[in-house]
mmCIF file of C-alpha atoms and ligand atoms in Angstrom:
data_model
loop_
_atom_site.group_PDB
_atom_site.id
_atom_site.type_symbol
_atom_site.label_atom_id
_atom_site.label_comp_id
_atom_site.label_asym_id
_atom_site.label_seq_id
_atom_site.Cartn_x
_atom_site.Cartn_y
_atom_site.Cartn_z
ATOM 1 C CA UNK V 257 20.408 95.974 236.369
ATOM 2 C CA UNK V 258 18.937 95.515 239.850
ATOM 3 C CA UNK V 259 19.736 92.197 241.483
ATOM 4 C CA UNK V 260 16.603 92.344 243.568
ATOM 5 C CA UNK V 261 13.015 91.411 242.807
ATOM 6 C CA UNK V 262 10.182 93.568 244.169
ATOM 7 C CA UNK V 263 10.279 91.981 247.607
ATOM 8 C CA UNK V 264 14.017 92.532 247.844
ATOM 9 C CA UNK V 265 14.981 88.869 247.568
ATOM 10 C CA UNK V 266 17.857 88.094 245.271
ATOM 11 C CA UNK V 267 16.355 85.837 242.624
ATOM 12 C CA UNK V 268 19.711 84.657 241.354
ATOM 13 C CA UNK V 269 20.161 82.779 244.594
ATOM 14 C CA UNK V 270 16.928 80.857 243.939
ATOM 15 C CA UNK V 271 18.483 79.705 240.680
ATOM 16 C CA UNK V 272 21.567 78.423 242.438
ATOM 17 C CA UNK V 273 19.429 76.651 245.032
ATOM 18 C CA UNK V 274 17.476 75.038 242.209
ATOM 19 C CA UNK V 275 20.620 73.893 240.483
ATOM 20 C CA UNK V 276 21.908 72.349 243.659
ATOM 21 C CA UNK V 277 18.735 70.570 244.747
ATOM 22 C CA UNK V 278 16.513 69.704 241.806
ATOM 23 C CA UNK V 279 18.848 69.561 238.862
ATOM 24 C CA UNK V 280 19.632 71.584 235.817
ATOM 25 C CA UNK V 281 16.424 71.100 233.822
ATOM 26 C CA UNK V 282 14.277 72.578 236.593
ATOM 27 C CA UNK V 283 16.797 75.352 236.953
ATOM 28 C CA UNK V 284 16.441 76.188 233.285
ATOM 29 C CA UNK V 285 12.694 76.682 233.774
ATOM 30 C CA UNK V 286 13.365 78.943 236.740
ATOM 31 C CA UNK V 287 15.967 80.707 234.668
ATOM 32 C CA UNK V 288 13.432 81.530 231.942
ATOM 33 C CA UNK V 289 10.996 82.804 234.556
ATOM 34 C CA UNK V 290 13.695 84.899 236.154
ATOM 35 C CA UNK V 291 14.989 86.306 232.909
ATOM 36 C CA UNK V 292 14.068 89.863 233.846
ATOM 37 C CA UNK V 293 16.116 89.624 237.014
ATOM 38 C CA UNK V 294 18.973 87.622 235.581
ATOM 39 C CA UNK V 295 22.241 89.397 235.156
ATOM 40 C CA UNK V 296 24.632 89.004 232.295
ATOM 41 C CA UNK V 297 27.258 86.694 233.672
ATOM 42 C CA UNK V 298 29.221 86.304 230.471
ATOM 43 C CA UNK V 299 28.732 89.516 228.525
ATOM 44 C CA UNK V 300 29.990 92.942 229.544
ATOM 45 C CA UNK V 301 27.568 95.282 231.245
ATOM 46 C CA UNK V 302 26.952 98.630 229.619
ATOM 47 C CA UNK V 303 26.105 101.850 231.365
ATOM 48 C CA UNK V 304 26.922 103.159 234.813
ATOM 49 C CA UNK V 305 24.756 102.126 237.752
ATOM 50 C CA UNK V 306 24.963 104.245 240.909
ATOM 51 C CA UNK V 307 23.653 102.371 243.949
ATOM 52 C CA UNK V 308 22.677 105.662 245.632
ATOM 53 C CA UNK V 309 25.185 105.077 248.447
ATOM 54 C CA UNK V 310 28.218 107.196 249.207
ATOM 55 C CA UNK V 311 31.187 106.140 251.356
ATOM 56 C CA UNK V 312 33.323 108.938 252.787
ATOM 57 C CA UNK V 313 32.019 111.224 250.086
ATOM 58 C CA UNK V 314 32.698 108.814 247.221
ATOM 59 C CA UNK V 315 29.814 107.525 245.147
ATOM 60 C CA UNK V 316 29.233 103.781 244.930
ATOM 61 C CA UNK V 317 28.684 102.071 241.577
ATOM 62 C CA UNK V 318 27.679 98.497 240.771
ATOM 63 C CA UNK V 319 28.545 98.955 237.092
ATOM 64 C CA UNK V 320 30.683 101.538 235.342
ATOM 65 C CA UNK V 321 31.026 102.888 231.833
ATOM 66 C CA UNK V 322 33.794 105.497 231.827
ATOM 67 C CA UNK V 323 32.091 107.175 228.849
ATOM 68 C CA UNK V 324 29.432 108.372 231.325
ATOM 69 C CA UNK V 325 31.980 110.328 233.390
ATOM 70 C CA UNK V 326 32.758 114.025 232.982
ATOM 71 C CA UNK V 327 35.832 114.532 230.752
ATOM 72 C CA UNK V 328 38.934 116.396 231.902
ATOM 73 C CA UNK V 329 38.647 115.235 235.510
ATOM 74 C CA UNK V 330 39.681 112.578 237.964
ATOM 75 C CA UNK V 331 36.874 110.556 239.481
ATOM 76 C CA UNK V 332 37.039 108.595 242.733
ATOM 77 C CA UNK V 333 34.418 105.889 243.159
ATOM 78 C CA UNK V 334 33.762 102.706 245.083
ATOM 79 C CA UNK V 335 32.700 99.623 243.157
ATOM 80 C CA UNK V 336 30.353 97.255 244.985
ATOM 81 C CA UNK V 337 31.874 93.779 244.918
ATOM 82 C CA UNK V 338 30.827 90.512 246.562
ATOM 83 C CA UNK V 339 29.024 90.342 249.874
ATOM 84 C CA UNK V 340 30.559 89.398 253.206
ATOM 85 C CA UNK V 341 28.878 86.889 255.541
ATOM 86 C CA UNK V 342 27.332 89.859 257.383
ATOM 87 C CA UNK V 343 25.615 90.985 254.199
ATOM 88 C CA UNK V 344 27.838 94.023 253.842
ATOM 89 C CA UNK V 345 29.864 94.465 250.685
ATOM 90 C CA UNK V 346 33.501 94.305 249.743
ATOM 91 C CA UNK V 347 33.937 97.665 248.043
ATOM 92 C CA UNK V 348 36.992 98.295 245.902
ATOM 93 C CA UNK V 349 38.430 101.703 245.102
ATOM 94 C CA UNK V 350 38.229 102.967 241.542
ATOM 95 C CA UNK V 351 40.165 105.973 240.261
ATOM 96 C CA UNK V 352 39.389 107.188 236.758
ATOM 97 C CA UNK V 353 41.475 109.816 234.981
ATOM 98 C CA UNK V 354 39.088 110.808 232.194
ATOM 99 C CA UNK V 355 40.897 112.758 229.522
ATOM 100 C CA UNK V 356 39.544 115.995 228.109
ATOM 101 C CA UNK V 357 39.633 114.384 224.655
ATOM 102 C CA UNK V 358 38.511 110.898 223.578
ATOM 103 C CA UNK V 359 41.017 108.121 223.062
ATOM 104 C CA UNK V 360 42.049 104.670 224.200
ATOM 105 C CA UNK V 361 40.998 103.289 227.564
ATOM 106 C CA UNK V 362 43.605 101.589 229.738
ATOM 107 C CA UNK V 363 43.146 99.701 233.001
ATOM 108 C CA UNK V 364 45.744 99.334 235.763
ATOM 109 C CA UNK V 365 45.020 96.811 238.522
ATOM 110 C CA UNK V 366 46.786 95.705 241.700
ATOM 111 C CA UNK V 367 45.857 93.872 244.874
ATOM 112 C CA UNK V 368 44.721 90.611 243.287
ATOM 113 C CA UNK V 369 47.097 89.148 245.882
ATOM 114 C CA UNK V 370 46.832 90.777 249.299
ATOM 115 C CA UNK V 371 50.488 90.763 250.386
ATOM 116 C CA UNK V 372 51.817 92.715 247.400
ATOM 117 C CA UNK V 373 52.515 96.403 247.971
ATOM 118 C CA UNK V 374 54.998 97.761 245.405
ATOM 119 C CA UNK V 375 52.434 97.081 242.675
ATOM 120 C CA UNK V 376 49.796 99.185 244.474
ATOM 121 C CA UNK V 377 52.291 102.023 244.860
ATOM 122 C CA UNK V 378 53.237 101.793 241.174
ATOM 123 C CA UNK V 379 49.619 102.209 240.063
ATOM 124 C CA UNK V 380 49.037 105.056 242.530
ATOM 125 C CA UNK V 381 52.169 106.849 241.345
ATOM 126 C CA UNK V 382 51.113 106.615 237.695
ATOM 127 C CA UNK V 383 47.634 107.921 238.507
ATOM 128 C CA UNK V 384 49.085 110.813 240.509
ATOM 129 C CA UNK V 385 51.182 111.838 237.502
ATOM 130 C CA UNK V 386 48.175 112.050 235.178
ATOM 131 C CA UNK V 387 46.536 115.375 234.334
ATOM 132 C CA UNK V 388 43.149 114.601 232.719
ATOM 133 C CA UNK V 389 42.995 118.078 231.154
ATOM 134 C CA UNK V 390 46.018 117.110 229.030
ATOM 135 C CA UNK V 391 44.926 113.541 228.219
ATOM 136 C CA UNK V 392 43.298 111.934 225.169
ATOM 137 C CA UNK V 393 41.613 108.823 226.503
ATOM 138 C CA UNK V 394 41.022 107.306 229.906
ATOM 139 C CA UNK V 395 43.009 105.450 232.538
ATOM 140 C CA UNK V 396 41.208 103.542 235.263
ATOM 141 C CA UNK V 397 42.938 102.132 238.343
ATOM 142 C CA UNK V 398 41.635 99.525 240.766
ATOM 143 C CA UNK V 399 44.297 99.115 243.434
ATOM 144 C CA UNK V 400 42.659 96.822 245.989
ATOM 145 C CA UNK V 401 40.985 94.062 243.981
ATOM 146 C CA UNK V 402 41.047 91.274 246.629
ATOM 147 C CA UNK V 403 40.034 93.479 249.553
ATOM 148 C CA UNK V 404 39.770 90.788 252.270
ATOM 149 C CA UNK V 405 43.224 89.446 251.377
ATOM 150 C CA UNK V 406 44.678 92.967 251.525
ATOM 151 C CA UNK V 407 43.045 93.699 254.894
ATOM 152 C CA UNK V 408 45.173 90.935 256.414
ATOM 153 C CA UNK V 409 48.110 91.504 254.035
ATOM 154 C CA UNK V 410 48.115 87.894 252.906
ATOM 155 C CA UNK V 411 48.230 86.438 249.416
ATOM 156 C CA UNK V 412 44.894 84.642 249.397
ATOM 157 C CA UNK V 413 41.244 85.525 250.111
ATOM 158 C CA UNK V 414 39.963 84.048 253.426
ATOM 159 C CA UNK V 415 36.716 82.556 252.172
ATOM 160 C CA UNK V 416 34.042 81.285 254.557
ATOM 161 C CA UNK V 417 32.969 78.147 252.653
ATOM 162 C CA UNK V 418 33.769 75.206 254.930
ATOM 163 C CA UNK V 419 35.524 76.986 257.702
ATOM 164 C CA UNK V 420 38.095 79.392 256.369
ATOM 165 C CA UNK V 421 39.469 78.411 252.976
ATOM 166 C CA UNK V 422 42.266 80.501 251.560
ATOM 167 C CA UNK V 423 41.528 81.091 247.879
ATOM 168 C CA UNK V 424 44.046 82.450 245.378
ATOM 169 C CA UNK V 425 42.059 85.058 243.468
ATOM 170 C CA UNK V 426 44.501 84.912 240.587
ATOM 171 C CA UNK V 427 43.149 81.484 239.686
ATOM 172 C CA UNK V 428 39.510 82.664 239.540
ATOM 173 C CA UNK V 429 39.326 84.999 236.517
ATOM 174 C CA UNK V 430 37.106 85.819 234.688
ATOM 175 C CA UNK V 431 35.049 84.716 237.684
ATOM 176 C CA UNK V 432 31.393 83.805 237.890
ATOM 177 C CA UNK V 433 28.721 86.130 239.285
ATOM 178 C CA UNK V 434 26.785 83.016 240.345
ATOM 179 C CA UNK V 435 29.882 81.143 241.521
ATOM 180 C CA UNK V 436 30.154 79.014 244.613
ATOM 181 C CA UNK V 437 32.671 81.194 246.460
ATOM 182 C CA UNK V 438 32.877 84.889 247.268
ATOM 183 C CA UNK V 439 36.138 85.402 245.337
ATOM 184 C CA UNK V 440 34.617 83.745 242.251
ATOM 185 C CA UNK V 441 31.597 86.071 242.439
ATOM 186 C CA UNK V 442 33.744 89.086 243.230
ATOM 187 C CA UNK V 443 35.905 88.348 240.192
ATOM 188 C CA UNK V 444 32.796 87.933 238.022
ATOM 189 C CA UNK V 445 31.268 91.214 239.184
ATOM 190 C CA UNK V 446 34.498 93.139 238.675
ATOM 191 C CA UNK V 447 35.313 91.593 235.331
ATOM 192 C CA UNK V 448 31.834 91.931 233.787
ATOM 193 C CA UNK V 449 30.781 95.298 235.176
ATOM 194 C CA UNK V 450 33.964 97.247 235.805
ATOM 195 C CA UNK V 451 37.070 95.956 234.029
ATOM 196 C CA UNK V 452 36.158 94.383 230.691
ATOM 197 C CA UNK V 453 33.666 97.053 229.536
ATOM 198 C CA UNK V 454 36.260 99.821 230.006
ATOM 199 C CA UNK V 455 39.434 98.230 228.642
ATOM 200 C CA UNK V 456 41.221 98.619 225.338
ATOM 201 C CA UNK V 457 44.310 97.316 227.138
ATOM 202 C CA UNK V 458 44.967 96.216 230.718
ATOM 203 C CA UNK V 459 47.973 95.750 232.986
ATOM 204 C CA UNK V 460 47.692 93.641 236.158
ATOM 205 C CA UNK V 461 50.570 94.526 238.490
ATOM 206 C CA UNK V 462 52.016 91.992 240.938
ATOM 207 C CA UNK V 463 55.103 91.315 243.084
ATOM 208 C CA UNK V 464 56.651 88.164 244.490
ATOM 209 C CA UNK V 465 54.858 86.544 247.381
ATOM 210 C CA UNK V 466 55.492 86.308 251.125
ATOM 211 C CA UNK V 467 58.580 84.158 251.600
ATOM 212 C CA UNK V 468 59.528 84.245 247.919
ATOM 213 C CA UNK V 469 61.174 87.282 246.354
ATOM 214 C CA UNK V 470 61.353 88.010 242.637
ATOM 215 C CA UNK V 471 63.262 90.485 240.542
ATOM 216 C CA UNK V 472 61.746 93.046 238.151
ATOM 217 C CA UNK V 473 60.173 91.423 235.108
ATOM 218 C CA UNK V 474 57.108 91.346 232.877
ATOM 219 C CA UNK V 475 55.079 88.252 232.002
ATOM 220 C CA UNK V 476 53.283 88.228 228.663
ATOM 221 C CA UNK V 477 52.855 86.409 225.387
ATOM 222 C CA UNK V 478 55.448 88.117 223.183
ATOM 223 C CA UNK V 479 53.996 86.388 220.104
ATOM 224 C CA UNK V 480 51.050 88.810 220.385
ATOM 225 C CA UNK V 481 52.213 92.071 218.722
ATOM 226 C CA UNK V 482 50.031 94.373 220.861
ATOM 227 C CA UNK V 483 51.430 92.784 224.033
ATOM 228 C CA UNK V 484 55.039 92.777 222.802
ATOM 229 C CA UNK V 485 54.805 96.476 221.919
ATOM 230 C CA UNK V 486 53.842 97.355 225.510
ATOM 231 C CA UNK V 487 56.184 94.972 227.353
ATOM 232 C CA UNK V 488 59.210 96.244 225.419
ATOM 233 C CA UNK V 489 58.531 99.778 226.705
ATOM 234 C CA UNK V 490 59.637 98.868 230.248
ATOM 235 C CA UNK V 491 63.250 99.541 231.298
ATOM 236 C CA UNK V 492 63.381 96.343 233.371
ATOM 237 C CA UNK V 493 65.858 93.514 233.082
ATOM 238 C CA UNK V 494 63.763 90.422 232.397
ATOM 239 C CA UNK V 495 60.852 89.298 230.233
ATOM 240 C CA UNK V 496 59.065 86.016 230.845
ATOM 241 C CA UNK V 497 57.645 85.319 227.375
ATOM 242 C CA UNK V 498 54.889 82.885 228.278
ATOM 243 C CA UNK V 499 51.095 82.701 228.284
ATOM 244 C CA UNK V 500 51.132 80.956 231.682
ATOM 245 C CA UNK V 501 47.841 79.400 232.720
ATOM 246 C CA UNK V 502 44.096 80.089 232.716
ATOM 247 C CA UNK V 503 42.503 81.854 235.661
ATOM 248 C CA UNK V 504 45.023 84.688 235.946
ATOM 249 C CA UNK V 505 43.552 88.126 235.374
ATOM 250 C CA UNK V 506 45.691 89.102 232.395
ATOM 251 C CA UNK V 507 44.651 85.924 230.593
ATOM 252 C CA UNK V 508 40.967 86.653 231.199
ATOM 253 C CA UNK V 509 41.535 89.919 229.347
ATOM 254 C CA UNK V 510 43.487 88.149 226.592
ATOM 255 C CA UNK V 511 40.678 85.594 226.187
ATOM 256 C CA UNK V 512 38.250 88.380 225.257
ATOM 257 C CA UNK V 513 40.685 90.086 222.891
ATOM 258 C CA UNK V 514 42.059 92.775 225.224
ATOM 259 C CA UNK V 515 45.896 92.965 225.147
ATOM 260 C CA UNK V 516 47.220 92.435 228.655
ATOM 261 C CA UNK V 517 50.264 91.378 230.650
ATOM 262 C CA UNK V 518 51.599 91.172 234.212
ATOM 263 C CA UNK V 519 54.509 93.176 235.626
ATOM 264 C CA UNK V 520 56.266 91.665 238.661
ATOM 265 C CA UNK V 521 57.870 94.204 240.990
ATOM 266 C CA UNK V 522 60.273 92.607 243.470
ATOM 267 C CA UNK V 523 59.462 91.412 246.960
ATOM 268 C CA UNK V 524 56.072 91.177 248.637
ATOM 269 C CA UNK V 525 55.098 93.167 251.766
ATOM 270 C CA UNK V 526 57.511 96.081 251.163
ATOM 271 C CA UNK V 527 57.850 99.094 248.896
ATOM 272 C CA UNK V 528 60.855 98.876 246.576
ATOM 273 C CA UNK V 529 60.898 102.522 245.475
ATOM 274 C CA UNK V 530 63.808 102.096 243.081
ATOM 275 C CA UNK V 531 62.103 99.240 241.256
ATOM 276 C CA UNK V 532 58.721 100.983 241.362
ATOM 277 C CA UNK V 533 60.226 103.941 239.481
ATOM 278 C CA UNK V 534 61.171 101.641 236.578
ATOM 279 C CA UNK V 535 57.611 100.338 236.265
ATOM 280 C CA UNK V 536 56.131 103.828 236.542
ATOM 281 C CA UNK V 537 58.411 104.938 233.699
ATOM 282 C CA UNK V 538 57.429 101.906 231.614
ATOM 283 C CA UNK V 539 53.718 102.404 232.246
ATOM 284 C CA UNK V 540 53.919 106.085 231.308
ATOM 285 C CA UNK V 541 55.628 104.915 228.099
ATOM 286 C CA UNK V 542 52.688 102.589 227.445
ATOM 287 C CA UNK V 543 50.238 105.468 227.914
ATOM 288 C CA UNK V 544 52.287 107.549 225.450
ATOM 289 C CA UNK V 545 52.396 104.606 223.024
ATOM 290 C CA UNK V 546 48.574 104.548 223.061
ATOM 291 C CA UNK V 547 48.341 108.325 222.589
ATOM 292 C CA UNK V 548 46.664 108.885 225.958
ATOM 293 C CA UNK V 549 49.530 110.974 227.304
ATOM 294 C CA UNK V 550 51.737 113.270 225.216
ATOM 295 C CA UNK V 551 55.471 113.726 225.561
ATOM 296 C CA UNK V 552 58.755 111.958 224.835
ATOM 297 C CA UNK V 553 59.271 108.318 225.724
ATOM 298 C CA UNK V 554 61.319 107.548 228.800
ATOM 299 C CA UNK V 555 63.822 104.721 228.973
ATOM 300 C CA UNK V 556 62.634 101.433 227.506
ATOM 301 C CA UNK V 557 63.836 97.860 227.280
ATOM 302 C CA UNK V 558 66.307 99.026 224.648
ATOM 303 C CA UNK V 559 68.137 101.043 227.310
ATOM 304 C CA UNK V 560 68.705 98.075 229.605
ATOM 305 C CA UNK V 561 70.117 94.666 228.835
ATOM 306 C CA UNK V 562 66.840 92.731 228.796
ATOM 307 C CA UNK V 563 67.055 88.983 229.277
ATOM 308 C CA UNK V 564 64.089 87.160 227.730
ATOM 309 C CA UNK V 565 63.183 83.582 228.599
ATOM 310 C CA UNK V 566 60.105 81.506 227.885
ATOM 311 C CA UNK V 567 60.341 79.139 230.834
ATOM 312 C CA UNK V 568 61.104 79.227 234.549
ATOM 313 C CA UNK V 569 63.231 76.330 235.792
ATOM 314 C CA UNK V 570 62.100 75.521 239.346
ATOM 315 C CA UNK V 571 64.431 74.175 242.003
ATOM 316 C CA UNK V 572 62.422 72.515 244.767
ATOM 317 C CA UNK V 573 63.709 71.709 248.247
ATOM 318 C CA UNK V 574 64.357 68.014 248.766
ATOM 319 C CA UNK V 575 65.011 68.380 252.504
ATOM 320 C CA UNK V 576 63.889 70.427 255.470
ATOM 321 C CA UNK V 577 66.378 72.938 256.813
ATOM 322 C CA UNK V 578 67.882 76.384 256.466
ATOM 323 C CA UNK V 579 68.575 77.507 252.911
ATOM 324 C CA UNK V 580 71.658 79.518 251.992
ATOM 325 C CA UNK V 581 71.641 81.078 248.530
ATOM 326 C CA UNK V 582 74.950 81.176 246.660
ATOM 327 C CA UNK V 583 73.706 83.496 243.887
ATOM 328 C CA UNK V 584 71.654 86.679 243.773
ATOM 329 C CA UNK V 585 68.596 87.771 241.824
ATOM 330 C CA UNK V 586 69.470 88.611 238.192
ATOM 331 C CA UNK V 587 72.720 86.612 238.351
ATOM 332 C CA UNK V 588 73.462 84.559 235.264
ATOM 333 C CA UNK V 589 73.944 80.855 235.950
ATOM 334 C CA UNK V 590 75.192 77.869 233.980
ATOM 335 C CA UNK V 591 73.994 74.259 233.957
ATOM 336 C CA UNK V 592 75.509 72.422 236.905
ATOM 337 C CA UNK V 593 76.281 75.624 238.824
ATOM 338 C CA UNK V 594 75.607 75.306 242.541
ATOM 339 C CA UNK V 595 72.975 77.918 243.504
ATOM 340 C CA UNK V 596 71.992 77.008 247.079
ATOM 341 C CA UNK V 597 72.817 74.702 249.966
ATOM 342 C CA UNK V 598 70.725 73.606 252.908
ATOM 343 C CA UNK V 599 71.712 72.706 256.479
ATOM 344 C CA UNK V 600 69.931 70.725 259.170
ATOM 345 C CA UNK V 601 69.702 71.726 262.821
ATOM 346 C CA UNK V 602 73.264 70.487 263.472
ATOM 347 C CA UNK V 603 74.640 72.732 260.753
ATOM 348 C CA UNK V 604 75.435 69.786 258.517
ATOM 349 C CA UNK V 605 74.892 70.322 254.799
ATOM 350 C CA UNK V 606 71.963 68.080 253.830
ATOM 351 C CA UNK V 607 71.365 69.276 250.282
ATOM 352 C CA UNK V 608 73.130 71.081 247.464
ATOM 353 C CA UNK V 609 71.080 72.557 244.636
ATOM 354 C CA UNK V 610 72.357 73.118 241.119
ATOM 355 C CA UNK V 611 70.895 74.790 238.060
ATOM 356 C CA UNK V 612 69.709 72.502 235.293
ATOM 357 C CA UNK V 613 69.797 75.290 232.726
ATOM 358 C CA UNK V 614 71.671 78.346 231.476
ATOM 359 C CA UNK V 615 69.661 81.397 232.464
ATOM 360 C CA UNK V 616 69.100 84.196 234.955
ATOM 361 C CA UNK V 617 67.844 84.012 238.519
ATOM 362 C CA UNK V 618 64.310 85.455 238.536
ATOM 363 C CA UNK V 619 63.062 84.401 241.991
ATOM 364 C CA UNK V 620 64.414 83.079 245.285
ATOM 365 C CA UNK V 621 62.900 81.834 248.483
ATOM 366 C CA UNK V 622 63.417 84.644 251.012
ATOM 367 C CA UNK V 623 62.201 82.721 254.066
ATOM 368 C CA UNK V 624 65.399 80.983 255.161
ATOM 369 C CA UNK V 625 63.646 77.920 256.583
ATOM 370 C CA UNK V 626 62.138 75.486 254.103
ATOM 371 C CA UNK V 627 60.423 72.134 254.107
ATOM 372 C CA UNK V 628 60.721 69.622 251.264
ATOM 373 C CA UNK V 629 58.799 70.572 248.126
ATOM 374 C CA UNK V 630 59.022 74.340 248.499
ATOM 375 C CA UNK V 631 60.364 76.236 245.504
ATOM 376 C CA UNK V 632 63.784 77.616 246.403
ATOM 377 C CA UNK V 633 64.819 79.183 243.107
ATOM 378 C CA UNK V 634 63.263 79.971 239.735
ATOM 379 C CA UNK V 635 65.681 80.375 236.836
ATOM 380 C CA UNK V 636 64.446 82.155 233.722
ATOM 381 C CA UNK V 637 65.758 80.428 230.600
ATOM 382 C CA UNK V 638 64.921 79.664 226.991
ATOM 383 C CA UNK V 639 63.353 76.285 226.344
ATOM 384 C CA UNK V 640 63.346 74.997 222.785
ATOM 385 C CA UNK V 641 59.939 73.290 222.875
ATOM 386 C CA UNK V 642 57.258 74.391 225.320
ATOM 387 C CA UNK V 643 54.766 71.707 226.358
ATOM 388 C CA UNK V 644 51.765 72.491 228.544
ATOM 389 C CA UNK V 645 51.298 75.184 231.170
ATOM 390 C CA UNK V 646 54.302 76.658 232.960
ATOM 391 C CA UNK V 647 54.555 77.416 236.658
ATOM 392 C CA UNK V 648 55.858 80.864 237.401
ATOM 393 C CA UNK V 649 56.860 82.745 240.526
ATOM 394 C CA UNK V 650 54.155 85.414 240.731
HETATM 395 ZN ZN1 ZN P 255 50.685 88.251 242.738
#
């Protein structure tokens, strides 16, 4: 599993250099020669690899199989992700609640976008409620997936490719260990060596983004019974029944047959404790559904008036100016209903925005100033015929 040859030089990087300079056929020859050092970029790793390092008393792994961990305990580890330009590593925190008895293995992730906080708190709260001695199965949490984005509390990863590029890590999954950017490699390492090998199901928690607030909802393909069964266990008001697009983490799981979906928990940058409690309750229900945790179900979707849509109608700004919303999150709207107006610097109304559909408000621009083209409102609604990929306000 070592990435290094005997002289400590990473041979995978020779392969990439070959690909870039002398073409693919030469690279294939190098690839055959380097087979002993080549890592599995497309198949899950098996077995735990400790690097021998510890950080603040926590052991570092470069691959993890939760079956190798002591049952009936919580384990706190660092996973070694992609390298920084200095040659140091982006470590991510891994918490494993390993049940005393065998059972299903669930994964809870947050921090794929760096400005989202309520999702991190949700995962932490669930993990803090778990008692491994009473569990049948395993729950693993990775709360800070896109570390460099989180360090600056911004959505995207500041990559050092051609000057600083900001890369949205939730367009990179399942990643590529030999990819051309750090977030691509980081995604590949995490997916192949940490997430996929330990998942019977996976939940990737998000919130709205800086400047754009969303309500509480879950995104998932409700035509997949294993996904539907989990999503319906959340006492939250909206379901976005859609497979969205490739590159998002929950779809990388789905593509390899692991049921997965994405909860969205309100506004970015803040903790919404009331909303967090709903997602904690729903996630505990999911763990009970899978037999990992015992006890009665909490409230589910049946206990709230869930609105399900399969499409998000976007309203984009046509002008620059200050936006004034006329409706609130979760409000029901009708076609033709005015939902926002916009004023220029003189206070004159320069635009009026109306809904094109009957649905419920699922997201609103929270930065009052807007330039043309920015999404101002997303309205969750039911579309008769879906064509192509759908944008959504994650
Ligand atoms: Zn997000």
